[in-house]
Amino acid sequence: METLNEWAFVGVFFAIAWVFPALPIIGAWLVRPKKPNALKKQTYESGVETVGDTWVQFRVQYYIYGLVFLIFDVEMIFLFPWAVAYERLDWFAYGAGFLFIFLLTDALIYAWRKRALEWV
Amino acid sequence: MIELNAQTIAFAILSALILGGGLGVVTTRNLVHGALWLILSLLGVAGYFVLLSAPFLAAVQVLVYIGAIAILIVFAVMLTRSMTSLGEVRNRQWWISAITVVLLFLLLAVGIILPVWGRGAPGDVTTLSATVGGAVELGEALVAGDGFVLPFEVASILLTAAMIGAIVVARDEEDGQA
Amino acid sequence: MGLTGGDVLTTCVDFINTLAPCLVRAGWHGDIANLLSLLLGVVIVATVPLLTVILLIWIERKFAARIQDRIGPNRVGPYGLLQSLADALKMLTKEDITPTGADRVLFNLAPIITFATVVLIWAIIPFTPLHIGADLSIGILYFVAVGSIGAVKVMIGGWSSNNKYALLGAFRTIALIVSYEVPMILALLVPVLMAGSMGMQDLTHAQGGMWFIVMSPLAAIIFFIANLAETGRSPFDLLEAESELIAGYHIEYSGFKFGMFMAGEFMQVFTVAVLTAVLFLGGWWGPFVDQVPALGFIWLGLKTAVVYLFMLLIRNTVPRFRIDQVMNINWKFMVPLSIVLILLQSFLLRLVDVLGLRPAPELANDLLANLPQTLVLLAGNLVLGAIFLLLLQRHGRTLRKADEALAAVREPAPAGGMAEA
């Protein structure tokens, strides 16, 4: 129960944290002047008239970074329990962790060689 | 009976989050909105893990699903032109997917209900130990020789293969041109 | 909520930790007392960064002004101390413009999420040995998880503005944040390895004998740099590259919503400084903290100030990187370095264990008993750092030679050509 009590704190925090930034924004909404017009509401793109749809097609490179990150993310998650229990483990555990990280490095080297990490 | 305490209240709120988020995902016409509703739903699932005394899995849920996969979904949406908003929600195959979804739901419901409340199931299922999902036990189990060391390494190989596959698929055209 | 027993008076002295039992003794209902103490705790923990950030904005502006040979804010209040309040009032009364075609709900949600996610991290900061919002068993992972929502808020802000530059800025920022999360999390594994726990109080307790920055300076540096990038400040302020992206994902924001983005950034920098102090500079450890736990708050504040001022110094003196340089530094230098670092650190820790250099549990907080293992770990870190720096230097030389060769091809003989003309 002790840990759940700690998490109750986090839960209340999640419920309340939104209030702090929301209050001044609502306050500003109450007191600020509201005189919008079409010119004011134009998007600012360096003073040039907006052309076409905003939600344009993006390059595949962003997606590749996302993929590489996702895979590293999952790998690192596996390493956290290993790191926590490390003190109580033996050389075998070091070997297991070493092999795991070595395979991770393999993936990194492959991505590097295939120039997937370049910003093109 | 269900007794009214902080845990049940939290459970109700989280369930509302999950179901509301899920409803948002399937009703919105905008794919980016859909991804954001999905994030809300997944956040609720992370809360479930906390209630089940598995905070480590809750952190994994947020880190991997919200921090990485949701972002990846948005990237994917932005990669495909004119996919940010769908004009038509229903198409000709809508009834096929409806039947499939209902069947899947029934299958899952039976699969969950039978082992818990069916014949031969343990009547009392609220006996979770406080150490479920403890990171230390997980770590020891993962790398102990008589534990799960093989799946642990296989997971690493699987992820490496996933990375290689992803790069091959994503950069296919450029390699072809070169 | 650690303390138990004693009469009403002793229970109610340290009221932050023991409000609930104190109220129960005064005749309140248990659940309501619990909820009240939770609410009080949340408000206190959240107010600390909120109040500090008002002061920090002044410090930052004064600091930047001194570096740029200016005076800085000096009109409102003594030494311009009340400048931030005046700015807040100004922002409150400014007209707030929502651009045409913006996604209204998300547009308003983004600044709120930005600010809230930074406040949320404070739930796990250990202020003193006794005072911490929530001492979660997964403490450090909570920080990583909440931090990873950062990419979502950038996406919402950039996407909902209906502005191409905002969207482009958001995507760049997400790519940057997501990339630098890899070395950051890998660097966090090192303190976890040394402390054998992810809880923030355990991580601080483990530094009783020696700070982790001495036992693994490389991890501290990687964590610091990665976080610098996550906050999106110079030299990593690509999202604000005025000449190409105008102002990043929050171009379209005005009034207090923009203020929330700014305050969120200031607070994130401060939060990162606190985390660095907790994880690598010993947190609340300091002289006499055993006798007077409240002193820990002051020690933590001092260490945070050192880290924070160092971050300001970097922000104001280092020029901006290019986006491809930023990505290269991360994936081709920091990530390999942190991977090798984990292999090395875990090996050295096991070696220290085998050689019997690890201090006995009862001497864990003794400086002298910690020296042998510290020396081994420090030496390993220094050698590794030196090797990687040498590699970097060699790589830099090859790059420069290639550049020079390219320049020579483009302009065969610049000096001779000039003479003929």
XYZ file of C-alpha atoms in Angstrom, chain C residues 3-144:
142
model
C 7.139 9.169 10.898
C 4.759 7.329 13.206
C 3.940 7.407 16.900
C 4.388 10.180 19.419
C 1.763 12.532 20.728
C -0.133 15.154 18.732
C 2.488 17.811 19.294
C 5.459 15.877 17.930
C 3.344 14.530 15.063
C 2.250 17.983 13.983
C 5.652 19.676 14.122
C 6.802 18.360 10.743
C 3.398 19.020 9.257
C 4.369 18.573 5.599
C 5.048 14.877 6.076
C 2.569 14.094 8.809
C -0.477 16.196 8.095
C -2.753 13.175 7.672
C -2.128 11.495 11.080
C -2.149 14.930 12.652
C -5.605 15.710 11.259
C -6.917 12.276 12.208
C -5.873 12.950 15.785
C -7.740 16.229 15.624
C -10.879 14.245 14.783
C -11.006 14.332 10.959
C -12.135 11.452 8.776
C -9.194 9.361 7.565
C -9.848 9.584 3.825
C -10.473 13.324 3.850
C -7.351 13.861 5.931
C -5.360 11.787 3.435
C -6.736 13.668 0.453
C -6.051 17.008 2.118
C -2.469 16.096 2.897
C -2.019 14.870 -0.683
C -3.406 18.117 -2.068
C -1.198 20.174 0.218
C 1.840 18.142 -0.810
C 1.060 18.576 -4.499
C 0.566 22.308 -4.166
C 3.796 22.738 -2.211
C 5.837 20.628 -4.630
C 4.386 22.426 -7.647
C 4.801 25.892 -6.175
C 8.539 25.542 -5.584
C 9.407 25.600 -9.311
C 6.666 28.128 -10.114
C 8.002 30.708 -7.689
C 11.611 29.989 -8.529
C 11.050 30.472 -12.227
C 9.915 34.080 -11.698
C 13.263 34.801 -10.082
C 15.173 32.724 -12.622
C 13.930 34.770 -15.564
C 15.408 37.844 -13.904
C 18.699 36.045 -13.197
C 18.895 34.778 -16.756
C 18.274 38.214 -18.252
C 20.794 39.870 -15.974
C 23.364 37.177 -16.741
C 22.853 37.468 -20.496
C 23.045 41.245 -20.229
C 26.378 41.147 -18.387
C 27.847 38.807 -20.986
C 26.673 41.095 -23.786
C 27.968 44.185 -21.972
C 24.489 45.531 -21.191
C 22.822 46.379 -17.889
C 19.688 44.279 -18.274
C 16.342 44.900 -16.569
C 16.761 47.681 -13.993
C 13.553 49.741 -14.019
C 10.862 47.774 -12.193
C 11.599 47.344 -8.515
C 15.061 47.209 -6.932
C 17.621 46.042 -9.529
C 14.709 45.292 -11.845
C 13.677 42.344 -9.695
C 9.979 42.803 -10.424
C 10.483 42.823 -14.198
C 9.011 39.320 -14.578
C 5.824 40.355 -12.775
C 5.491 43.380 -15.042
C 5.984 41.138 -18.054
C 3.325 38.732 -16.800
C 0.856 41.628 -16.400
C 1.685 42.839 -19.882
C 1.106 39.412 -21.387
C -2.173 39.119 -19.514
C -3.577 42.201 -21.234
C -2.193 41.507 -24.715
C -4.523 40.552 -27.501
C -4.237 36.883 -28.255
C -4.534 35.851 -31.889
C -5.613 32.456 -33.106
C -4.690 32.193 -36.782
C -7.222 31.273 -39.447
C -7.572 27.561 -39.990
C -5.946 26.650 -36.690
C -7.186 23.671 -34.748
C -8.704 25.658 -31.872
C -8.841 23.013 -29.141
C -5.350 21.672 -29.771
C -3.990 25.193 -30.260
C -5.076 26.068 -26.721
C -4.079 22.712 -25.307
C -0.425 22.805 -26.408
C 0.847 25.549 -24.044
C -0.992 23.931 -21.143
C 0.573 20.533 -21.803
C 3.991 22.147 -22.237
C 3.878 23.697 -18.820
C 2.151 20.833 -17.046
C 4.586 18.142 -18.175
C 7.497 20.118 -16.737
C 5.715 20.648 -13.419
C 4.943 16.934 -13.270
C 8.641 16.021 -13.122
C 8.864 17.747 -9.742
C 6.853 14.953 -8.148
C 10.019 12.859 -7.856
C 12.625 15.459 -6.863
C 14.014 14.655 -3.387
C 14.333 18.022 -1.628
C 15.708 16.715 1.683
C 16.203 13.228 3.150
C 12.607 13.403 4.427
C 10.821 15.508 1.853
C 9.975 14.185 -1.564
C 6.742 14.335 -3.479
C 6.535 10.648 -4.278
C 9.463 8.286 -3.767
C 8.515 5.955 -6.600
C 10.409 2.703 -7.038
C 10.833 3.567 -10.726
C 11.703 7.223 -9.952
C 14.138 7.884 -12.777
C 11.985 6.106 -15.346
C 9.104 8.361 -14.318
C 11.236 11.333 -15.350
C 12.091 9.704 -18.671
